[in-house]
Amino acid sequence: MLDPNILRIKVLEMVYEKQSGHIGGSFSIAELISILYNNYDINGTDKLILSKGHAVPIIYAALHELGKISDEDLKLFREIDSPLQGHPDKLRLPILDATTGSLGQGLSIGIGHALAKKIKDENGNVFCILGDGEIQEGQIWEALMYAPKEKLNNLICFIDYNGGQSEGSPDDIMPIYKNLKEKISSFGWHCQSLDGHDLITLSDGIKTPSARPKCIILNTIKGKGVSFIEEGKWHSSIPNKEQYELALKELKEKL
Protein backbone atom coordinates (compact mmCIF):
# COMPACT_ATOMS: atom_id res chain seq x y z
CA MET A 1 0.00 0.00 0.00
CA LEU A 2 1.32 3.43 -0.92
CA ASP A 3 1.73 5.75 2.07
CA PRO A 4 1.06 9.41 1.14
CA ASN A 5 3.88 10.64 3.37
CA ILE A 6 6.40 8.26 1.82
CA LEU A 7 5.39 9.73 -1.53
CA ARG A 8 5.89 13.23 -0.13
CA ILE A 9 9.37 12.30 1.08
CA LYS A 10 10.31 11.09 -2.40
CA VAL A 11 9.00 14.31 -3.94
CA LEU A 12 10.95 16.40 -1.44
CA GLU A 13 14.14 14.48 -2.18
CA MET A 14 13.71 14.77 -5.97
CA VAL A 15 13.00 18.49 -5.95
CA TYR A 16 15.75 19.31 -3.45
CA GLU A 17 18.33 17.23 -5.32
CA LYS A 18 17.58 18.96 -8.65
CA GLN A 19 16.74 22.36 -7.12
CA SER A 20 13.75 22.45 -9.43
CA GLY A 21 10.14 21.32 -9.33
CA HIS A 22 6.79 21.86 -7.62
CA ILE A 23 6.37 20.67 -4.05
CA GLY A 24 3.15 22.36 -2.90
CA GLY A 25 0.82 21.05 -5.58
CA SER A 26 2.41 17.60 -5.46
CA PHE A 27 1.95 17.31 -1.69
CA SER A 28 -1.71 18.38 -1.89
CA ILE A 29 -2.70 15.36 -4.02
CA ALA A 30 -0.60 12.71 -2.25
CA GLU A 31 -3.66 11.02 -0.73
CA LEU A 32 -5.49 10.98 -4.05
CA ILE A 33 -2.52 9.50 -5.88
CA SER A 34 -2.07 6.81 -3.24
CA ILE A 35 -5.75 5.81 -3.58
CA LEU A 36 -5.69 5.73 -7.38
CA TYR A 37 -2.54 3.63 -7.62
CA ASN A 38 -3.53 1.37 -4.72
CA ASN A 39 -7.10 0.67 -5.83
CA TYR A 40 -7.18 1.03 -9.63
CA ASP A 41 -5.36 -0.34 -12.67
CA ILE A 42 -3.72 2.89 -13.78
CA ASN A 43 -2.24 2.69 -17.31
CA GLY A 44 -4.13 -0.59 -17.70
CA THR A 45 -7.92 -0.72 -17.75
CA ASP A 46 -7.97 2.65 -15.93
CA LYS A 47 -6.42 5.89 -17.22
CA LEU A 48 -4.99 8.84 -15.29
CA ILE A 49 -4.60 12.26 -16.88
CA LEU A 50 -2.62 14.68 -14.72
CA SER A 51 -3.78 17.91 -16.31
CA LYS A 52 -1.94 19.96 -13.64
CA GLY A 53 1.23 18.51 -15.06
CA HIS A 54 3.64 20.45 -12.85
CA ALA A 55 2.62 18.10 -9.98
CA VAL A 56 4.12 15.10 -11.78
CA PRO A 57 6.77 14.47 -9.08
CA ILE A 58 4.05 12.80 -6.97
CA ILE A 59 3.33 10.45 -9.91
CA TYR A 60 7.01 9.60 -10.24
CA ALA A 61 7.15 8.93 -6.50
CA ALA A 62 4.23 6.48 -6.77
CA LEU A 63 5.70 4.72 -9.81
CA HIS A 64 9.05 4.38 -8.02
CA GLU A 65 7.41 3.02 -4.88
CA LEU A 66 5.56 0.46 -7.03
CA GLY A 67 8.80 -0.60 -8.73
CA LYS A 68 7.74 0.68 -12.16
CA ILE A 69 10.65 3.11 -12.44
CA SER A 70 14.13 2.60 -11.05
CA ASP A 71 16.43 4.49 -8.70
CA GLU A 72 18.45 5.44 -11.75
CA ASP A 73 15.34 6.87 -13.45
CA LEU A 74 14.50 8.90 -10.37
CA LYS A 75 17.97 10.46 -10.40
CA LEU A 76 17.26 11.75 -13.93
CA PHE A 77 14.33 13.88 -12.81
CA ARG A 78 14.18 17.08 -14.90
CA GLU A 79 17.37 16.24 -16.82
CA ILE A 80 17.48 16.94 -20.56
CA ASP A 81 16.02 14.01 -22.55
CA SER A 82 15.16 12.18 -19.32
CA PRO A 83 12.03 10.00 -19.19
CA LEU A 84 11.15 11.96 -16.02
CA GLN A 85 10.51 15.44 -17.38
CA GLY A 86 9.20 18.35 -15.32
CA HIS A 87 5.76 17.69 -16.83
CA PRO A 88 4.37 14.31 -17.93
CA ASP A 89 5.82 13.17 -21.24
CA LYS A 90 4.20 10.00 -22.55
CA LEU A 91 6.67 9.67 -25.41
CA ARG A 92 9.62 9.48 -23.02
CA LEU A 93 7.74 7.54 -20.32
CA PRO A 94 5.09 5.34 -22.01
CA ILE A 95 3.58 4.14 -18.70
CA LEU A 96 1.94 7.56 -18.46
CA ASP A 97 -1.45 8.01 -20.12
CA ALA A 98 -1.00 11.54 -21.47
CA THR A 99 1.54 14.27 -22.11
CA THR A 100 0.44 17.40 -20.28
CA GLY A 101 1.81 20.72 -19.11
CA SER A 102 -0.08 23.27 -21.14
CA LEU A 103 -2.78 23.93 -18.58
CA GLY A 104 -6.44 23.52 -19.47
CA GLN A 105 -6.15 20.61 -21.90
CA GLY A 106 -6.27 17.53 -19.69
CA LEU A 107 -10.03 17.24 -19.28
CA SER A 108 -10.48 17.26 -23.05
CA ILE A 109 -7.92 14.45 -23.29
CA GLY A 110 -9.79 12.57 -20.59
CA ILE A 111 -13.06 12.94 -22.49
CA GLY A 112 -11.37 11.44 -25.54
CA HIS A 113 -10.23 8.40 -23.55
CA ALA A 114 -13.66 8.01 -21.93
CA LEU A 115 -15.47 8.23 -25.28
CA ALA A 116 -13.08 5.68 -26.79
CA LYS A 117 -13.82 3.27 -23.95
CA LYS A 118 -17.56 3.68 -24.56
CA ILE A 119 -17.21 3.12 -28.31
CA LYS A 120 -15.01 0.04 -27.79
CA ASP A 121 -17.18 -1.24 -24.93
CA GLU A 122 -14.14 -1.34 -22.63
CA ASN A 123 -14.23 -1.46 -18.85
CA GLY A 124 -12.37 0.93 -16.60
CA ASN A 125 -12.40 4.52 -15.42
CA VAL A 126 -10.73 7.64 -16.76
CA PHE A 127 -9.44 9.93 -14.01
CA CYS A 128 -8.42 13.52 -14.65
CA ILE A 129 -6.78 15.82 -12.08
CA LEU A 130 -7.15 19.58 -12.53
CA GLY A 131 -5.65 22.42 -10.54
CA ASP A 132 -7.82 25.14 -9.04
CA GLY A 133 -5.93 27.85 -10.91
CA GLU A 134 -6.14 25.79 -14.07
CA ILE A 135 -9.94 25.90 -14.16
CA GLN A 136 -9.68 29.57 -15.12
CA GLU A 137 -8.97 28.24 -18.63
CA GLY A 138 -11.94 28.40 -21.01
CA GLN A 139 -11.27 24.98 -22.51
CA ILE A 140 -12.01 23.41 -19.11
CA TRP A 141 -15.53 24.85 -19.14
CA GLU A 142 -16.13 23.70 -22.70
CA ALA A 143 -15.15 20.20 -21.59
CA LEU A 144 -17.34 20.44 -18.48
CA MET A 145 -20.30 21.29 -20.72
CA TYR A 146 -19.61 18.50 -23.19
CA ALA A 147 -18.99 15.42 -21.00
CA PRO A 148 -22.56 15.10 -19.61
CA LYS A 149 -23.96 15.27 -23.15
CA GLU A 150 -22.14 12.01 -23.91
CA LYS A 151 -23.20 10.43 -20.56
CA LEU A 152 -19.60 9.63 -19.69
CA ASN A 153 -20.17 7.81 -16.42
CA ASN A 154 -16.67 6.33 -16.75
CA LEU A 155 -15.09 9.80 -16.34
CA ILE A 156 -14.09 11.16 -12.92
CA CYS A 157 -12.63 14.65 -12.71
CA PHE A 158 -10.85 15.96 -9.61
CA ILE A 159 -10.24 19.63 -8.88
CA ASP A 160 -7.36 20.11 -6.46
CA TYR A 161 -8.70 23.13 -4.60
CA ASN A 162 -5.59 23.93 -2.55
CA GLY A 163 -6.09 27.69 -2.63
CA GLY A 164 -2.83 28.67 -4.32
CA GLN A 165 -1.41 29.25 -7.77
CA SER A 166 1.76 30.90 -8.97
CA GLU A 167 0.27 34.42 -8.83
CA GLY A 168 -1.50 34.03 -5.46
CA SER A 169 -4.94 32.86 -4.37
CA PRO A 170 -7.32 31.64 -7.10
CA ASP A 171 -10.22 33.22 -5.21
CA ASP A 172 -8.61 36.65 -5.62
CA ILE A 173 -7.55 36.19 -9.23
CA MET A 174 -10.77 34.98 -10.86
CA PRO A 175 -14.29 35.10 -9.34
CA ILE A 176 -15.39 31.58 -10.36
CA TYR A 177 -14.97 29.74 -7.07
CA LYS A 178 -18.05 30.90 -5.19
CA ASN A 179 -20.66 28.12 -5.46
CA LEU A 180 -18.26 26.11 -7.62
CA LYS A 181 -20.00 22.82 -6.81
CA GLU A 182 -23.36 24.26 -7.87
CA LYS A 183 -21.92 25.65 -11.11
CA ILE A 184 -20.43 22.32 -12.15
CA SER A 185 -23.55 20.43 -11.07
CA SER A 186 -25.66 22.74 -13.24
CA PHE A 187 -23.83 21.40 -16.31
CA GLY A 188 -25.08 17.88 -15.54
CA TRP A 189 -22.18 16.47 -13.50
CA HIS A 190 -22.51 14.49 -10.29
CA CYS A 191 -20.40 16.85 -8.18
CA GLN A 192 -19.10 16.37 -4.63
CA SER A 193 -16.90 18.49 -2.38
CA LEU A 194 -14.71 16.31 -0.14
CA ASP A 195 -11.74 16.44 2.21
CA GLY A 196 -8.88 15.63 -0.14
CA HIS A 197 -6.69 14.37 2.70
CA ASP A 198 -9.19 11.91 4.23
CA LEU A 199 -8.37 8.56 2.66
CA ILE A 200 -11.61 6.84 3.61
CA THR A 201 -13.95 9.70 2.65
CA LEU A 202 -12.15 10.23 -0.63
CA SER A 203 -12.04 6.54 -1.50
CA ASP A 204 -15.76 6.19 -0.82
CA GLY A 205 -16.52 9.31 -2.89
CA ILE A 206 -14.68 7.91 -5.89
CA LYS A 207 -16.66 4.66 -5.65
CA THR A 208 -20.06 6.41 -5.41
CA PRO A 209 -22.19 5.10 -8.31
CA SER A 210 -23.36 7.64 -10.87
CA ALA A 211 -24.98 7.52 -14.28
CA ARG A 212 -23.27 10.83 -15.08
CA PRO A 213 -19.63 11.99 -15.18
CA LYS A 214 -18.39 12.75 -11.68
CA CYS A 215 -16.47 15.76 -10.44
CA ILE A 216 -14.88 15.72 -7.00
CA ILE A 217 -13.70 19.04 -5.59
CA LEU A 218 -10.79 18.17 -3.31
CA ASN A 219 -10.51 20.52 -0.36
CA THR A 220 -6.77 20.33 0.21
CA ILE A 221 -3.85 22.20 1.72
CA LYS A 222 -1.02 23.25 -0.57
CA GLY A 223 2.16 21.70 0.80
CA LYS A 224 0.20 19.34 3.07
CA GLY A 225 2.42 17.43 5.48
CA VAL A 226 5.07 20.04 6.26
CA SER A 227 3.96 22.91 8.48
CA PHE A 228 6.11 25.72 7.09
CA ILE A 229 5.41 24.70 3.49
CA GLU A 230 1.66 24.68 4.23
CA GLU A 231 1.90 28.17 5.72
CA GLY A 232 3.79 29.52 2.71
CA LYS A 233 1.57 27.74 0.17
CA TRP A 234 4.66 27.00 -1.89
CA HIS A 235 4.09 26.69 -5.61
CA SER A 236 7.54 26.34 -7.15
CA SER A 237 9.73 27.38 -4.22
CA ILE A 238 12.78 25.20 -3.52
CA PRO A 239 13.90 24.38 0.04
CA ASN A 240 17.40 25.25 1.17
CA LYS A 241 19.43 22.67 3.12
CA GLU A 242 18.01 23.66 6.50
CA GLN A 243 14.42 23.67 5.20
CA TYR A 244 14.97 20.33 3.48
CA GLU A 245 16.20 18.70 6.68
CA LEU A 246 13.33 20.16 8.71
CA ALA A 247 10.75 19.02 6.16
CA LEU A 248 12.26 15.54 5.95
CA LYS A 249 12.23 15.21 9.75
CA GLU A 250 8.58 16.31 9.98
CA LEU A 251 7.46 13.89 7.28
CA LYS A 252 9.37 10.94 8.75
CA GLU A 253 7.72 11.59 12.12
CA LYS A 254 4.34 11.02 10.45
CA LEU A 255 5.21 7.52 9.21
Tab-separated table of C-alpha atoms in Angstrom:
chain	number	residue	atom	x	y	z
A	1	MET	CA	0.000	0.000	0.000
A	2	LEU	CA	1.318	3.431	-0.919
A	3	ASP	CA	1.729	5.751	2.067
A	4	PRO	CA	1.056	9.413	1.136
A	5	ASN	CA	3.881	10.642	3.371
A	6	ILE	CA	6.397	8.264	1.818
A	7	LEU	CA	5.385	9.730	-1.535
A	8	ARG	CA	5.886	13.229	-0.129
A	9	ILE	CA	9.373	12.304	1.083
A	10	LYS	CA	10.311	11.090	-2.396
A	11	VAL	CA	9.000	14.313	-3.942
A	12	LEU	CA	10.952	16.397	-1.437
A	13	GLU	CA	14.144	14.482	-2.184
A	14	MET	CA	13.710	14.770	-5.965
A	15	VAL	CA	13.005	18.488	-5.954
A	16	TYR	CA	15.753	19.306	-3.448
A	17	GLU	CA	18.334	17.230	-5.323
A	18	LYS	CA	17.579	18.960	-8.649
A	19	GLN	CA	16.737	22.361	-7.117
A	20	SER	CA	13.753	22.450	-9.435
A	21	GLY	CA	10.139	21.321	-9.330
A	22	HIS	CA	6.791	21.860	-7.622
A	23	ILE	CA	6.369	20.671	-4.052
A	24	GLY	CA	3.151	22.365	-2.905
A	25	GLY	CA	0.816	21.048	-5.581
A	26	SER	CA	2.406	17.597	-5.458
A	27	PHE	CA	1.947	17.307	-1.694
A	28	SER	CA	-1.714	18.383	-1.891
A	29	ILE	CA	-2.699	15.360	-4.023
A	30	ALA	CA	-0.595	12.714	-2.248
A	31	GLU	CA	-3.655	11.022	-0.734
A	32	LEU	CA	-5.493	10.981	-4.050
A	33	ILE	CA	-2.518	9.500	-5.882
A	34	SER	CA	-2.066	6.808	-3.238
A	35	ILE	CA	-5.749	5.808	-3.582
A	36	LEU	CA	-5.695	5.735	-7.382
A	37	TYR	CA	-2.537	3.632	-7.621
A	38	ASN	CA	-3.530	1.372	-4.716
A	39	ASN	CA	-7.098	0.666	-5.835
A	40	TYR	CA	-7.184	1.034	-9.632
A	41	ASP	CA	-5.357	-0.341	-12.666
A	42	ILE	CA	-3.723	2.895	-13.780
A	43	ASN	CA	-2.238	2.687	-17.308
A	44	GLY	CA	-4.126	-0.588	-17.699
A	45	THR	CA	-7.915	-0.715	-17.753
A	46	ASP	CA	-7.965	2.650	-15.931
A	47	LYS	CA	-6.422	5.886	-17.221
A	48	LEU	CA	-4.990	8.838	-15.288
A	49	ILE	CA	-4.599	12.259	-16.883
A	50	LEU	CA	-2.621	14.675	-14.722
A	51	SER	CA	-3.781	17.912	-16.307
A	52	LYS	CA	-1.945	19.957	-13.637
A	53	GLY	CA	1.229	18.507	-15.057
A	54	HIS	CA	3.637	20.446	-12.847
A	55	ALA	CA	2.618	18.099	-9.983
A	56	VAL	CA	4.117	15.101	-11.785
A	57	PRO	CA	6.766	14.472	-9.076
A	58	ILE	CA	4.051	12.798	-6.972
A	59	ILE	CA	3.328	10.446	-9.909
A	60	TYR	CA	7.007	9.597	-10.241
A	61	ALA	CA	7.149	8.927	-6.500
A	62	ALA	CA	4.228	6.481	-6.775
A	63	LEU	CA	5.699	4.720	-9.806
A	64	HIS	CA	9.048	4.381	-8.022
A	65	GLU	CA	7.409	3.022	-4.884
A	66	LEU	CA	5.561	0.456	-7.029
A	67	GLY	CA	8.799	-0.602	-8.735
A	68	LYS	CA	7.745	0.678	-12.157
A	69	ILE	CA	10.655	3.110	-12.443
A	70	SER	CA	14.131	2.596	-11.051
A	71	ASP	CA	16.427	4.494	-8.696
A	72	GLU	CA	18.452	5.442	-11.754
A	73	ASP	CA	15.342	6.866	-13.449
A	74	LEU	CA	14.503	8.905	-10.374
A	75	LYS	CA	17.968	10.463	-10.404
A	76	LEU	CA	17.262	11.750	-13.926
A	77	PHE	CA	14.328	13.884	-12.807
A	78	ARG	CA	14.179	17.081	-14.900
A	79	GLU	CA	17.372	16.236	-16.816
A	80	ILE	CA	17.484	16.938	-20.565
A	81	ASP	CA	16.015	14.007	-22.553
A	82	SER	CA	15.158	12.177	-19.322
A	83	PRO	CA	12.025	10.000	-19.191
A	84	LEU	CA	11.147	11.961	-16.024
A	85	GLN	CA	10.513	15.436	-17.376
A	86	GLY	CA	9.203	18.351	-15.318
A	87	HIS	CA	5.760	17.693	-16.826
A	88	PRO	CA	4.367	14.308	-17.927
A	89	ASP	CA	5.824	13.170	-21.241
A	90	LYS	CA	4.196	10.002	-22.554
A	91	LEU	CA	6.670	9.673	-25.413
A	92	ARG	CA	9.618	9.477	-23.022
A	93	LEU	CA	7.741	7.542	-20.324
A	94	PRO	CA	5.092	5.336	-22.010
A	95	ILE	CA	3.579	4.137	-18.702
A	96	LEU	CA	1.940	7.562	-18.461
A	97	ASP	CA	-1.446	8.011	-20.119
A	98	ALA	CA	-1.001	11.538	-21.474
A	99	THR	CA	1.539	14.269	-22.114
A	100	THR	CA	0.442	17.401	-20.277
A	101	GLY	CA	1.815	20.716	-19.107
A	102	SER	CA	-0.084	23.267	-21.143
A	103	LEU	CA	-2.782	23.925	-18.583
A	104	GLY	CA	-6.442	23.522	-19.473
A	105	GLN	CA	-6.153	20.608	-21.899
A	106	GLY	CA	-6.268	17.526	-19.690
A	107	LEU	CA	-10.029	17.237	-19.278
A	108	SER	CA	-10.482	17.258	-23.049
A	109	ILE	CA	-7.917	14.452	-23.293
A	110	GLY	CA	-9.794	12.569	-20.586
A	111	ILE	CA	-13.064	12.937	-22.490
A	112	GLY	CA	-11.370	11.436	-25.544
A	113	HIS	CA	-10.234	8.403	-23.545
A	114	ALA	CA	-13.664	8.014	-21.926
A	115	LEU	CA	-15.465	8.234	-25.281
A	116	ALA	CA	-13.082	5.682	-26.794
A	117	LYS	CA	-13.824	3.270	-23.955
A	118	LYS	CA	-17.558	3.683	-24.564
A	119	ILE	CA	-17.210	3.119	-28.310
A	120	LYS	CA	-15.009	0.041	-27.789
A	121	ASP	CA	-17.177	-1.242	-24.932
A	122	GLU	CA	-14.144	-1.344	-22.625
A	123	ASN	CA	-14.232	-1.459	-18.854
A	124	GLY	CA	-12.365	0.931	-16.600
A	125	ASN	CA	-12.402	4.523	-15.424
A	126	VAL	CA	-10.729	7.640	-16.757
A	127	PHE	CA	-9.443	9.927	-14.007
A	128	CYS	CA	-8.420	13.525	-14.652
A	129	ILE	CA	-6.780	15.823	-12.080
A	130	LEU	CA	-7.153	19.584	-12.529
A	131	GLY	CA	-5.646	22.424	-10.539
A	132	ASP	CA	-7.822	25.138	-9.041
A	133	GLY	CA	-5.929	27.846	-10.907
A	134	GLU	CA	-6.137	25.786	-14.069
A	135	ILE	CA	-9.940	25.898	-14.159
A	136	GLN	CA	-9.685	29.571	-15.122
A	137	GLU	CA	-8.973	28.239	-18.633
A	138	GLY	CA	-11.935	28.403	-21.010
A	139	GLN	CA	-11.272	24.980	-22.508
A	140	ILE	CA	-12.006	23.413	-19.113
A	141	TRP	CA	-15.529	24.853	-19.141
A	142	GLU	CA	-16.129	23.705	-22.697
A	143	ALA	CA	-15.154	20.201	-21.591
A	144	LEU	CA	-17.339	20.445	-18.484
A	145	MET	CA	-20.300	21.291	-20.717
A	146	TYR	CA	-19.615	18.498	-23.191
A	147	ALA	CA	-18.987	15.416	-21.000
A	148	PRO	CA	-22.557	15.103	-19.611
A	149	LYS	CA	-23.962	15.267	-23.154
A	150	GLU	CA	-22.143	12.008	-23.906
A	151	LYS	CA	-23.202	10.430	-20.564
A	152	LEU	CA	-19.596	9.631	-19.686
A	153	ASN	CA	-20.174	7.807	-16.419
A	154	ASN	CA	-16.673	6.335	-16.747
A	155	LEU	CA	-15.094	9.796	-16.336
A	156	ILE	CA	-14.087	11.160	-12.919
A	157	CYS	CA	-12.628	14.646	-12.707
A	158	PHE	CA	-10.853	15.958	-9.610
A	159	ILE	CA	-10.239	19.631	-8.882
A	160	ASP	CA	-7.358	20.106	-6.460
A	161	TYR	CA	-8.698	23.125	-4.603
A	162	ASN	CA	-5.595	23.930	-2.547
A	163	GLY	CA	-6.089	27.692	-2.630
A	164	GLY	CA	-2.832	28.668	-4.317
A	165	GLN	CA	-1.411	29.248	-7.772
A	166	SER	CA	1.763	30.899	-8.973
A	167	GLU	CA	0.266	34.418	-8.827
A	168	GLY	CA	-1.500	34.033	-5.460
A	169	SER	CA	-4.940	32.861	-4.375
A	170	PRO	CA	-7.324	31.637	-7.103
A	171	ASP	CA	-10.219	33.221	-5.210
A	172	ASP	CA	-8.614	36.654	-5.620
A	173	ILE	CA	-7.547	36.188	-9.234
A	174	MET	CA	-10.774	34.983	-10.864
A	175	PRO	CA	-14.287	35.096	-9.345
A	176	ILE	CA	-15.388	31.581	-10.358
A	177	TYR	CA	-14.972	29.744	-7.066
A	178	LYS	CA	-18.054	30.897	-5.187
A	179	ASN	CA	-20.659	28.125	-5.465
A	180	LEU	CA	-18.258	26.106	-7.620
A	181	LYS	CA	-20.005	22.822	-6.806
A	182	GLU	CA	-23.363	24.261	-7.870
A	183	LYS	CA	-21.917	25.652	-11.109
A	184	ILE	CA	-20.429	22.323	-12.154
A	185	SER	CA	-23.547	20.425	-11.074
A	186	SER	CA	-25.657	22.737	-13.237
A	187	PHE	CA	-23.828	21.402	-16.313
A	188	GLY	CA	-25.083	17.881	-15.542
A	189	TRP	CA	-22.179	16.470	-13.503
A	190	HIS	CA	-22.514	14.494	-10.291
A	191	CYS	CA	-20.403	16.851	-8.176
A	192	GLN	CA	-19.104	16.368	-4.635
A	193	SER	CA	-16.899	18.488	-2.376
A	194	LEU	CA	-14.713	16.309	-0.143
A	195	ASP	CA	-11.737	16.445	2.214
A	196	GLY	CA	-8.877	15.625	-0.140
A	197	HIS	CA	-6.685	14.366	2.704
A	198	ASP	CA	-9.190	11.909	4.225
A	199	LEU	CA	-8.369	8.557	2.655
A	200	ILE	CA	-11.614	6.837	3.612
A	201	THR	CA	-13.949	9.696	2.650
A	202	LEU	CA	-12.145	10.230	-0.633
A	203	SER	CA	-12.035	6.539	-1.498
A	204	ASP	CA	-15.759	6.191	-0.819
A	205	GLY	CA	-16.516	9.309	-2.888
A	206	ILE	CA	-14.682	7.909	-5.892
A	207	LYS	CA	-16.663	4.661	-5.655
A	208	THR	CA	-20.058	6.412	-5.410
A	209	PRO	CA	-22.186	5.098	-8.313
A	210	SER	CA	-23.358	7.641	-10.868
A	211	ALA	CA	-24.984	7.516	-14.278
A	212	ARG	CA	-23.274	10.835	-15.083
A	213	PRO	CA	-19.634	11.989	-15.179
A	214	LYS	CA	-18.386	12.746	-11.684
A	215	CYS	CA	-16.468	15.761	-10.444
A	216	ILE	CA	-14.882	15.721	-7.001
A	217	ILE	CA	-13.696	19.035	-5.594
A	218	LEU	CA	-10.788	18.174	-3.311
A	219	ASN	CA	-10.511	20.522	-0.356
A	220	THR	CA	-6.765	20.330	0.210
A	221	ILE	CA	-3.849	22.204	1.719
A	222	LYS	CA	-1.024	23.247	-0.573
A	223	GLY	CA	2.156	21.699	0.795
A	224	LYS	CA	0.205	19.340	3.075
A	225	GLY	CA	2.422	17.430	5.483
A	226	VAL	CA	5.070	20.039	6.264
A	227	SER	CA	3.959	22.910	8.482
A	228	PHE	CA	6.111	25.723	7.087
A	229	ILE	CA	5.405	24.699	3.490
A	230	GLU	CA	1.665	24.678	4.235
A	231	GLU	CA	1.896	28.174	5.723
A	232	GLY	CA	3.791	29.523	2.715
A	233	LYS	CA	1.573	27.742	0.167
A	234	TRP	CA	4.663	26.999	-1.886
A	235	HIS	CA	4.095	26.695	-5.614
A	236	SER	CA	7.538	26.336	-7.148
A	237	SER	CA	9.729	27.377	-4.219
A	238	ILE	CA	12.776	25.198	-3.519
A	239	PRO	CA	13.895	24.381	0.041
A	240	ASN	CA	17.397	25.251	1.169
A	241	LYS	CA	19.428	22.669	3.123
A	242	GLU	CA	18.006	23.660	6.503
A	243	GLN	CA	14.423	23.666	5.198
A	244	TYR	CA	14.966	20.328	3.479
A	245	GLU	CA	16.201	18.702	6.675
A	246	LEU	CA	13.329	20.164	8.714
A	247	ALA	CA	10.747	19.019	6.160
A	248	LEU	CA	12.263	15.542	5.952
A	249	LYS	CA	12.227	15.214	9.753
A	250	GLU	CA	8.584	16.311	9.976
A	251	LEU	CA	7.465	13.886	7.279
A	252	LYS	CA	9.367	10.939	8.749
A	253	GLU	CA	7.719	11.586	12.120
A	254	LYS	CA	4.342	11.022	10.452
A	255	LEU	CA	5.213	7.519	9.213
